[in-house]
N, CA, C and O atoms as a DFTB+ gen file, in Angstrom:
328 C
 N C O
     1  1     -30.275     -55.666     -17.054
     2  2     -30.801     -54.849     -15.972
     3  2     -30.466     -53.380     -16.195
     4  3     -31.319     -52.495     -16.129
     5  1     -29.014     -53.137     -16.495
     6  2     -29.095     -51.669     -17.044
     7  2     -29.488     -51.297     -18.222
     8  3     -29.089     -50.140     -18.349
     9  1     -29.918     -51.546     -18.942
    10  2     -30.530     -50.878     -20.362
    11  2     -32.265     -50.781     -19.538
    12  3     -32.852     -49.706     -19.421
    13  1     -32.781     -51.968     -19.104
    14  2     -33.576     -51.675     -18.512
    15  2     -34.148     -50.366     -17.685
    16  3     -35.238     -49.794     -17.725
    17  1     -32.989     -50.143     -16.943
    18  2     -33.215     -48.849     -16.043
    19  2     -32.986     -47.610     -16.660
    20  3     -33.644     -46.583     -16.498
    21  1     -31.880     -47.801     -17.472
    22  2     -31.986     -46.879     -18.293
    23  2     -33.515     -46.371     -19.082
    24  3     -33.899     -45.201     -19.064
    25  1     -33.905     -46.958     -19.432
    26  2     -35.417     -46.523     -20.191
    27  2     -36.574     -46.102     -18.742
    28  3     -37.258     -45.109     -18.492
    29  1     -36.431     -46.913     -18.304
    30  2     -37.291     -46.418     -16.600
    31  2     -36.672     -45.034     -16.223
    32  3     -37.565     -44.375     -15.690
    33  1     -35.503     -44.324     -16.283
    34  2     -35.213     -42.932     -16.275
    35  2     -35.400     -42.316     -17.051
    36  3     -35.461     -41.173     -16.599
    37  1     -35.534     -42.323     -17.944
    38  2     -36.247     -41.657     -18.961
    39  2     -37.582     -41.136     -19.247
    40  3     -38.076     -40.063     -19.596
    41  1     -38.057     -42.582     -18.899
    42  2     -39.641     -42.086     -18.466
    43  2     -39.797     -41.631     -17.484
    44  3     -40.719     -40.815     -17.480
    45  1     -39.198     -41.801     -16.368
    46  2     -39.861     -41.446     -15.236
    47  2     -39.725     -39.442     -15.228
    48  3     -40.466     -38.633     -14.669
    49  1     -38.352     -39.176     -16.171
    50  2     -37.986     -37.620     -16.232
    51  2     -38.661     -37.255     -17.161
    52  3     -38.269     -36.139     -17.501
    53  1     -39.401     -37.563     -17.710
    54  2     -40.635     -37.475     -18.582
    55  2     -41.710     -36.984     -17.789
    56  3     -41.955     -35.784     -17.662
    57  1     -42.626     -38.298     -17.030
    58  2     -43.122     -37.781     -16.607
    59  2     -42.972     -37.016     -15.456
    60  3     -44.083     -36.756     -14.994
    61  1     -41.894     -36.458     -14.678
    62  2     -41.416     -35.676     -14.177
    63  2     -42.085     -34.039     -14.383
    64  3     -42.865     -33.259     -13.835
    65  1     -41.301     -34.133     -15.417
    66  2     -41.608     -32.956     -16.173
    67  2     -42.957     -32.744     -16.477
    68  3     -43.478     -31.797     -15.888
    69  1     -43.651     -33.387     -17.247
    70  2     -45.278     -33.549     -17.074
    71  2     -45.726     -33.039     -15.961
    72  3     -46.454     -32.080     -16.217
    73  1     -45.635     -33.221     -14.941
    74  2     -46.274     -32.715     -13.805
    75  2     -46.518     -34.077     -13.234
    76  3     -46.981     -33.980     -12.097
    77  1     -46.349     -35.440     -13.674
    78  2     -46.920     -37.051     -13.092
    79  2     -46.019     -37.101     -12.325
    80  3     -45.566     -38.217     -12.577
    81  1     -45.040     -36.443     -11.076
    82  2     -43.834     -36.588     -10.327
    83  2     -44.609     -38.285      -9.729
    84  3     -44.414     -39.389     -10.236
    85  1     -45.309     -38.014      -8.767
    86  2     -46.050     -39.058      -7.839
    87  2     -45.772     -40.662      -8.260
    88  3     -45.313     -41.574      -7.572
    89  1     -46.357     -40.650     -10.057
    90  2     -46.377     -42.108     -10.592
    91  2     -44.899     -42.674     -10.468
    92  3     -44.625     -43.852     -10.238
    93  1     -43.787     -41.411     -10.703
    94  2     -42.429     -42.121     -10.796
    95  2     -41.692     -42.785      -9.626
    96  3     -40.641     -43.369      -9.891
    97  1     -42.144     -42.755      -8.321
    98  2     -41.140     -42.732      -7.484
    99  2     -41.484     -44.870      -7.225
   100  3     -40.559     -45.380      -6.593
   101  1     -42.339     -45.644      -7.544
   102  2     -42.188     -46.968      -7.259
   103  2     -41.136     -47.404      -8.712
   104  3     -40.143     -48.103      -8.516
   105  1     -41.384     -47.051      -9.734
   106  2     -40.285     -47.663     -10.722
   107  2     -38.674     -46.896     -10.730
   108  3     -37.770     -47.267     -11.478
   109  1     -38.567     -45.867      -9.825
   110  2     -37.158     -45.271      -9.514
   111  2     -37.220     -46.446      -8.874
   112  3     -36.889     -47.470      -9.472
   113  1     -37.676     -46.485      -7.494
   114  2     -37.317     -47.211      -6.756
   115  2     -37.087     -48.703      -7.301
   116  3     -36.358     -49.403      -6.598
   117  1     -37.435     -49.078      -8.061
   118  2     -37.518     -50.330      -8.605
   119  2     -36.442     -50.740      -9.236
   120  3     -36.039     -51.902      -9.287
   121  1     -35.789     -49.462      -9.900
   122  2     -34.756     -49.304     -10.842
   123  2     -33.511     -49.173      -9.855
   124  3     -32.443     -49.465     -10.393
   125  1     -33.445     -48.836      -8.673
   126  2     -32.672     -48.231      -7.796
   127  2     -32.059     -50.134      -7.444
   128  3     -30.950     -50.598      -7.711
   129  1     -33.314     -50.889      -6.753
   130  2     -33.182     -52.252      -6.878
   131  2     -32.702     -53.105      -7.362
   132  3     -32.069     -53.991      -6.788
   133  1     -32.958     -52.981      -8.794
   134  2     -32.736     -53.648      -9.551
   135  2     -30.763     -54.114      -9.823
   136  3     -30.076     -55.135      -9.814
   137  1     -30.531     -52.358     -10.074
   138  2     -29.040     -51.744      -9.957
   139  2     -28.157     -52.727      -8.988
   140  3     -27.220     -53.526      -9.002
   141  1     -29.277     -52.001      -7.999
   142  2     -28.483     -53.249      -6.599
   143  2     -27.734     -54.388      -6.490
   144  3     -26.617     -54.686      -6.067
   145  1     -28.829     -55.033      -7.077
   146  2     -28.907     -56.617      -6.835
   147  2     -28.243     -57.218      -7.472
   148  3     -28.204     -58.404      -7.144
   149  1     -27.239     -56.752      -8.871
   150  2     -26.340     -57.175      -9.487
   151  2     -24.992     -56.931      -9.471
   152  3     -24.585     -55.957     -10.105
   153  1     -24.047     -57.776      -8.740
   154  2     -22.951     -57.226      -8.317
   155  2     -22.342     -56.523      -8.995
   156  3     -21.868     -55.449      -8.626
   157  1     -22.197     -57.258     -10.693
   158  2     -21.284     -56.503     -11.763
   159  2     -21.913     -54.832     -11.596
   160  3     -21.121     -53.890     -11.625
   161  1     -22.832     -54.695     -11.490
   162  2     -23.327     -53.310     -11.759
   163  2     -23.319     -52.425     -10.318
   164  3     -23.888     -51.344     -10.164
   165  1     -22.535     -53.150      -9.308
   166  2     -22.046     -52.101      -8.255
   167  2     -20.389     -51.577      -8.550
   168  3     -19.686     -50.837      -7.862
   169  1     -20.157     -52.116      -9.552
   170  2     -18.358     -51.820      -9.791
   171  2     -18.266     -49.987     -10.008
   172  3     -19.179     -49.645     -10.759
   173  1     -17.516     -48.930      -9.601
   174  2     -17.464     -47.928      -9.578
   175  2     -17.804     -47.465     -11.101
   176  3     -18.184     -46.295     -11.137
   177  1     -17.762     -48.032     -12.205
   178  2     -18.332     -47.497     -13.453
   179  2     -19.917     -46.902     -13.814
   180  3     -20.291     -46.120     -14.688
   181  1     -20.689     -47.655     -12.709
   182  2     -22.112     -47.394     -12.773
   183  2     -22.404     -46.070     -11.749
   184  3     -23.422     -45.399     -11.915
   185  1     -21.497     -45.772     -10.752
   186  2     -21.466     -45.325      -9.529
   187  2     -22.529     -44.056     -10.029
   188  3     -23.654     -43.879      -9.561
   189  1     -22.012     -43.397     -10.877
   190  2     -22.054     -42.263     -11.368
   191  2     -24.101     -42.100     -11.769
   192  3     -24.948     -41.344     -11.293
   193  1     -24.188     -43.162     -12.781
   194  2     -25.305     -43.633     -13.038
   195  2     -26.143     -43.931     -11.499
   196  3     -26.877     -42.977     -11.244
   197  1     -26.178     -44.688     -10.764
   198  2     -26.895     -44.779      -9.503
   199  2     -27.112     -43.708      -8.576
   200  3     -28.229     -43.490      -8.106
   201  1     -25.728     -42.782      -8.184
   202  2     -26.296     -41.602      -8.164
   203  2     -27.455     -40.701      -8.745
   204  3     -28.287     -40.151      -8.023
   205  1     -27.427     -40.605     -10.127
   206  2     -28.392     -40.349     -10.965
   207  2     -29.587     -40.642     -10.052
   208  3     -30.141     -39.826      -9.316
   209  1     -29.858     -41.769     -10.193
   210  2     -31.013     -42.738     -10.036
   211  2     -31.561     -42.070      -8.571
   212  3     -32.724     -41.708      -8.390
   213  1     -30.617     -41.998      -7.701
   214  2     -31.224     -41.681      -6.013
   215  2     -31.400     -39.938      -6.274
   216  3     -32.455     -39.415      -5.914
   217  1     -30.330     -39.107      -6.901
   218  2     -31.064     -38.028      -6.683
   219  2     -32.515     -38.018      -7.216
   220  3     -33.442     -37.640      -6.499
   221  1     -32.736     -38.535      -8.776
   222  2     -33.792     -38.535      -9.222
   223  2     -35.331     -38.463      -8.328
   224  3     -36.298     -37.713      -8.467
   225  1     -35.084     -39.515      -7.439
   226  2     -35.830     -39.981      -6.634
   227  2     -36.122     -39.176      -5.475
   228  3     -37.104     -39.169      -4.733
   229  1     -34.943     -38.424      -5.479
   230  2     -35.204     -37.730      -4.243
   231  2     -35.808     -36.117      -4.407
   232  3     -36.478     -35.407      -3.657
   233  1     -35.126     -35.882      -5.998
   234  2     -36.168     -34.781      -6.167
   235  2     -37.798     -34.980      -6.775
   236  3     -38.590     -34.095      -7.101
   237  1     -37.909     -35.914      -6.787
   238  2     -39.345     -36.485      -7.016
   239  2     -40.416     -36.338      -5.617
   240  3     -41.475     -35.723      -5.485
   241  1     -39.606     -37.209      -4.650
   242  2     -39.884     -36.623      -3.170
   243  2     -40.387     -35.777      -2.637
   244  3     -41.496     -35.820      -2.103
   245  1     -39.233     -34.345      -2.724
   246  2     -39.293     -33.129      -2.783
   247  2     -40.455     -32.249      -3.717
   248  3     -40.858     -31.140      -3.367
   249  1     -40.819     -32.807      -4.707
   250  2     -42.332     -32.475      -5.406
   251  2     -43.580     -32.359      -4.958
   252  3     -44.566     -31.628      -5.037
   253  1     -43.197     -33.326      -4.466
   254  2     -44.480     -34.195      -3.827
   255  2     -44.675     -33.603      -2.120
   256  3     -45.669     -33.930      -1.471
   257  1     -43.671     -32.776      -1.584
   258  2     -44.179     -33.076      -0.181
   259  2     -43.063     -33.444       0.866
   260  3     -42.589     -32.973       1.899
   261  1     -42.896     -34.550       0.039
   262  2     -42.168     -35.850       0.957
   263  2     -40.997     -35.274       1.089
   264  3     -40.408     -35.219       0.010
   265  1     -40.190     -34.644       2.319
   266  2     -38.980     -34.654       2.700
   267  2     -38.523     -34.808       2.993
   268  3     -37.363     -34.580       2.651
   269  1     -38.951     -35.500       4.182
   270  2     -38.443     -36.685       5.035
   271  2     -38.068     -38.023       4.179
   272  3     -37.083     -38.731       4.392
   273  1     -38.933     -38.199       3.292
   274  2     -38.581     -39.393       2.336
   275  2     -37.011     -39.063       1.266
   276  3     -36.112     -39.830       0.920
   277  1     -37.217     -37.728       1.023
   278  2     -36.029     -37.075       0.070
   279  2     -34.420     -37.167       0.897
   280  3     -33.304     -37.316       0.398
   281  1     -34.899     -36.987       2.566
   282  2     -33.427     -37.195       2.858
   283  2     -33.658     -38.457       3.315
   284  3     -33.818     -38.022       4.455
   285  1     -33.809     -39.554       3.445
   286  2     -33.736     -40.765       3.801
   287  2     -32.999     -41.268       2.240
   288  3     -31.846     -41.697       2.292
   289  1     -33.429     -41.224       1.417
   290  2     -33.218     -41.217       0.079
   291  2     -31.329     -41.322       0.407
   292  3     -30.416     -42.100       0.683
   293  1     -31.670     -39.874       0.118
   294  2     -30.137     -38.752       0.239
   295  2     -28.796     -40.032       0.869
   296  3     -27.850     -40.615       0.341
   297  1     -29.328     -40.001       2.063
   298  2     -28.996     -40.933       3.190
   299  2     -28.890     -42.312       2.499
   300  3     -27.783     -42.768       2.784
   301  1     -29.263     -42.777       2.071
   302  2     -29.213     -44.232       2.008
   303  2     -28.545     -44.041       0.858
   304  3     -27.506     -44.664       1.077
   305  1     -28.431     -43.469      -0.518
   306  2     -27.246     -43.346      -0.837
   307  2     -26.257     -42.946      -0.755
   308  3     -25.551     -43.102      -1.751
   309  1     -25.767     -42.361       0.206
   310  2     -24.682     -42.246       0.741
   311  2     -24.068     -43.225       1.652
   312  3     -22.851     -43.349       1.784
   313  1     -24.909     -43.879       2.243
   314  2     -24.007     -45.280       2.439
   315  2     -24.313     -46.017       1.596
   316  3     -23.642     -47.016       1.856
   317  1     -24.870     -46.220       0.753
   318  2     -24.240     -47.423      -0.199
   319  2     -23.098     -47.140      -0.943
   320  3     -22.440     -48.038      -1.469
   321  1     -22.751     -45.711      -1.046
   322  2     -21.510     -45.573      -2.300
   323  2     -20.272     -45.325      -1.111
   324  3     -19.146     -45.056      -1.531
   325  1     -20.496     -45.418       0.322
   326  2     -19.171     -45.439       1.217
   327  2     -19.136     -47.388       1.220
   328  3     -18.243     -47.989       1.816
């Protein structure tokens, strides 16, 4: 699951950069999920990495418009890492 996501950030800051912000935000989110759902990969070693992942997402948001979506984002990782 993490090597996985790992390559899904990559692309997605790819197309980021491209100007494709819009296409990235269901496979962040997907990747954000994924992270989740595996306990080993909530242990404080990834912490750092998942952060990654939600700002990503949230400045993708912020591209697009969506800011209300960017702090909900914001927000919801911040309680998952309390």
């Amino acid at each position: 699951a993490y090597n996985g996501t790992t390559l899904i950030l990559d692309i997605c800051q790819l197309l980021r950069a491209s100007q494709f912000s819009s296409l990235t935000i269901d496979y962040l989110a997907f990747a954000i999920c994924t992270l989740e759902s595996h306990l080993i990969l909530l242990n404080i070693k990834f912490l750092e990495y998942r952060a990654k992942l939600y700002v990503e997402l949230a400045h993708v948001y912020e591209e697009i418009g969506a800011n209300d979506a960017a702090l909900k984002t914001i927000d919801l990782a911040l309680t998952k890492v309390k």
